[in-house]
Amino acid sequence: MTAGKKLLGDLMGRKSKVSMSGPEPDAVVLAELKALRERVPKLTGSLVASSDGLLVAHDLPPQIEPSRMAALAASHLSLSHRLATTAHGGGFHEVVVNGTGGHVVIYAAGWTSLTVLAGPEVNVGRLHLESRPVARAIADHLTAITNDPGKDRATKTH
């Protein structure tokens, strides 16, 4: 991380677990997102964001601004987690938003979240069946990188 980026992060009052060392998203995470879109009909895009709303990687259509969507997803995830904890005292896994134009599903994934966008005609059961393992794989991959930051991302597989 450059001194300027560290200073900017400190000034903003946040220290993210996501490396800001380069503009390239994590190749493994991006490959997971693209493979998910290929497997699920009517899936329109997806993204991974840190718990503080910083974009990790995305596979979104051009009309959706990735950084804003990452911030919205992190906010919604945080509120949903608080709601689940208050109501039931337990952990939180996912939240589904059904709108007239489609679905937004946010899956907790370690210190990140996987947000999936799909059209209104998507099979939500299939969406969950395909997305939940991807959220777990992404969480495992990013946790391994965080725990071993010297590890070369290009050679990391799962």
Coordinates of C-alpha atoms in Angstrom, one line a residue:
M1 CA 0.0 0.0 0.0
T2 CA 1.4 3.4 -0.9
A3 CA 1.9 6.0 1.7
G4 CA -0.7 8.2 0.0
K5 CA -3.4 5.5 0.0
K6 CA -2.7 4.6 3.6
L7 CA -3.0 8.3 4.6
L8 CA -6.2 8.6 2.6
G9 CA -7.6 5.5 4.4
D10 CA -6.5 6.9 7.7
L11 CA -8.1 10.2 7.0
M12 CA -11.3 8.6 5.9
G13 CA -11.4 6.8 9.3
R14 CA -11.4 3.3 7.9
K15 CA -8.8 0.6 7.5
S16 CA -10.0 -2.1 5.2
K17 CA -8.8 -5.7 4.9
V18 CA -8.9 -5.2 1.1
S19 CA -5.6 -4.4 -0.4
M20 CA -5.6 -1.1 -2.2
S21 CA -2.2 -1.8 -3.8
G22 CA -3.4 -2.0 -7.3
P23 CA -6.4 -1.4 -9.6
E24 CA -6.7 -5.1 -10.5
P25 CA -9.5 -7.1 -8.7
D26 CA -8.6 -10.4 -7.3
A27 CA -8.5 -12.8 -10.3
V28 CA -9.9 -15.8 -8.3
V29 CA -12.9 -13.7 -7.0
L30 CA -13.6 -12.3 -10.5
A31 CA -13.5 -15.8 -12.0
E32 CA -16.0 -17.0 -9.4
L33 CA -18.3 -14.1 -10.3
K34 CA -18.1 -14.7 -14.0
A35 CA -18.7 -18.5 -13.6
L36 CA -21.7 -17.8 -11.4
R37 CA -23.3 -15.7 -14.1
E38 CA -22.6 -18.4 -16.7
R39 CA -24.3 -21.0 -14.5
V40 CA -27.4 -19.1 -13.5
P41 CA -29.9 -18.1 -16.2
K42 CA -31.3 -14.6 -15.7
L43 CA -28.5 -13.5 -13.4
T44 CA -27.5 -10.0 -14.5
G45 CA -24.5 -9.3 -12.3
S46 CA -22.7 -9.7 -9.0
L47 CA -20.1 -8.0 -6.8
V48 CA -18.0 -8.6 -3.7
A49 CA -17.6 -5.8 -1.2
S50 CA -15.8 -5.5 2.1
S51 CA -17.9 -5.1 5.3
D52 CA -17.1 -1.3 5.2
G53 CA -18.4 -1.0 1.6
L54 CA -15.2 -1.1 -0.4
L55 CA -15.4 -2.8 -3.8
V56 CA -13.3 -6.0 -4.0
A57 CA -14.5 -7.2 -7.5
H58 CA -17.5 -7.0 -9.7
D59 CA -19.2 -8.5 -12.8
L60 CA -21.9 -5.9 -13.2
P61 CA -23.7 -4.5 -16.2
P62 CA -22.4 -1.1 -17.3
Q63 CA -25.4 0.8 -16.1
I64 CA -24.7 0.0 -12.5
E65 CA -21.9 1.9 -10.8
P66 CA -19.9 -0.7 -8.8
S67 CA -18.6 1.4 -5.9
R68 CA -22.0 2.8 -5.1
M69 CA -23.6 -0.7 -5.3
A70 CA -20.8 -2.0 -3.0
A71 CA -21.6 0.7 -0.4
L72 CA -25.3 0.1 -0.6
A73 CA -24.8 -3.7 -0.2
A74 CA -22.6 -3.2 2.8
S75 CA -25.1 -0.9 4.4
H76 CA -28.0 -3.3 3.8
L77 CA -26.0 -6.3 5.0
S78 CA -25.1 -4.4 8.2
L79 CA -28.7 -3.4 8.9
S80 CA -29.9 -7.0 8.1
H81 CA -27.3 -8.5 10.4
R82 CA -28.4 -6.1 13.2
L83 CA -32.1 -7.0 12.6
A84 CA -31.4 -10.8 12.7
T85 CA -29.3 -10.4 15.9
T86 CA -31.9 -8.3 17.6
A87 CA -34.8 -10.5 16.6
H88 CA -33.2 -14.0 17.1
G89 CA -29.8 -13.4 18.8
G90 CA -28.2 -15.5 16.1
G91 CA -26.0 -15.1 13.1
F92 CA -27.0 -13.8 9.7
H93 CA -26.6 -15.5 6.3
E94 CA -28.4 -13.6 3.6
V95 CA -31.1 -11.1 2.7
V96 CA -33.3 -11.2 -0.4
V97 CA -34.9 -8.1 -1.9
N98 CA -37.7 -8.7 -4.4
G99 CA -38.5 -5.8 -6.6
T100 CA -40.7 -5.4 -9.7
G101 CA -37.5 -5.3 -11.9
G102 CA -35.8 -8.3 -10.3
H103 CA -34.0 -9.6 -7.2
V104 CA -31.0 -8.5 -5.2
V105 CA -29.6 -11.1 -2.8
I106 CA -26.8 -10.3 -0.4
Y107 CA -24.9 -13.2 1.1
A108 CA -22.6 -12.8 4.1
A109 CA -19.1 -14.1 3.1
G110 CA -16.7 -13.7 6.0
W111 CA -15.6 -10.1 6.2
T112 CA -17.1 -9.5 2.8
S113 CA -20.4 -9.9 1.1
L114 CA -21.5 -11.4 -2.2
T115 CA -24.3 -9.4 -3.9
V116 CA -26.1 -11.0 -6.8
L117 CA -28.6 -9.3 -9.1
A118 CA -31.1 -11.2 -11.1
G119 CA -34.1 -10.6 -13.3
P120 CA -37.7 -11.1 -12.0
E121 CA -38.1 -14.4 -13.7
V122 CA -35.0 -16.1 -12.1
N123 CA -35.4 -19.3 -10.3
V124 CA -34.6 -18.1 -6.7
G125 CA -34.0 -21.6 -5.5
R126 CA -31.4 -22.2 -8.2
L127 CA -29.9 -18.8 -7.5
H128 CA -29.4 -19.8 -3.8
L129 CA -28.1 -23.2 -4.8
E130 CA -25.4 -21.8 -7.0
S131 CA -24.6 -18.6 -5.0
R132 CA -24.2 -19.9 -1.5
P133 CA -21.2 -22.1 -2.3
V134 CA -19.6 -19.2 -4.2
A135 CA -20.0 -16.9 -1.2
R136 CA -18.3 -19.5 1.0
A137 CA -15.5 -20.0 -1.6
I138 CA -14.9 -16.3 -1.9
A139 CA -14.8 -15.9 1.9
D140 CA -12.3 -18.8 2.2
H141 CA -10.1 -17.4 -0.5
L142 CA -10.0 -13.8 0.8
T143 CA -9.5 -15.0 4.4
A144 CA -6.5 -17.0 3.2
I145 CA -5.0 -14.0 1.5
T146 CA -5.7 -11.8 4.5
N147 CA -4.0 -14.3 6.8
D148 CA -1.0 -14.7 4.4
P149 CA -0.7 -11.4 2.6
G150 CA 2.7 -12.4 1.1
K151 CA 1.0 -15.2 -0.8
D152 CA 1.0 -14.7 -4.5
R153 CA -2.6 -14.3 -5.6
A154 CA -2.0 -15.7 -9.1
T155 CA -1.0 -19.1 -7.7
K156 CA -3.7 -19.3 -5.0
T157 CA -6.4 -21.8 -5.9
H158 CA -9.2 -23.5 -4.0

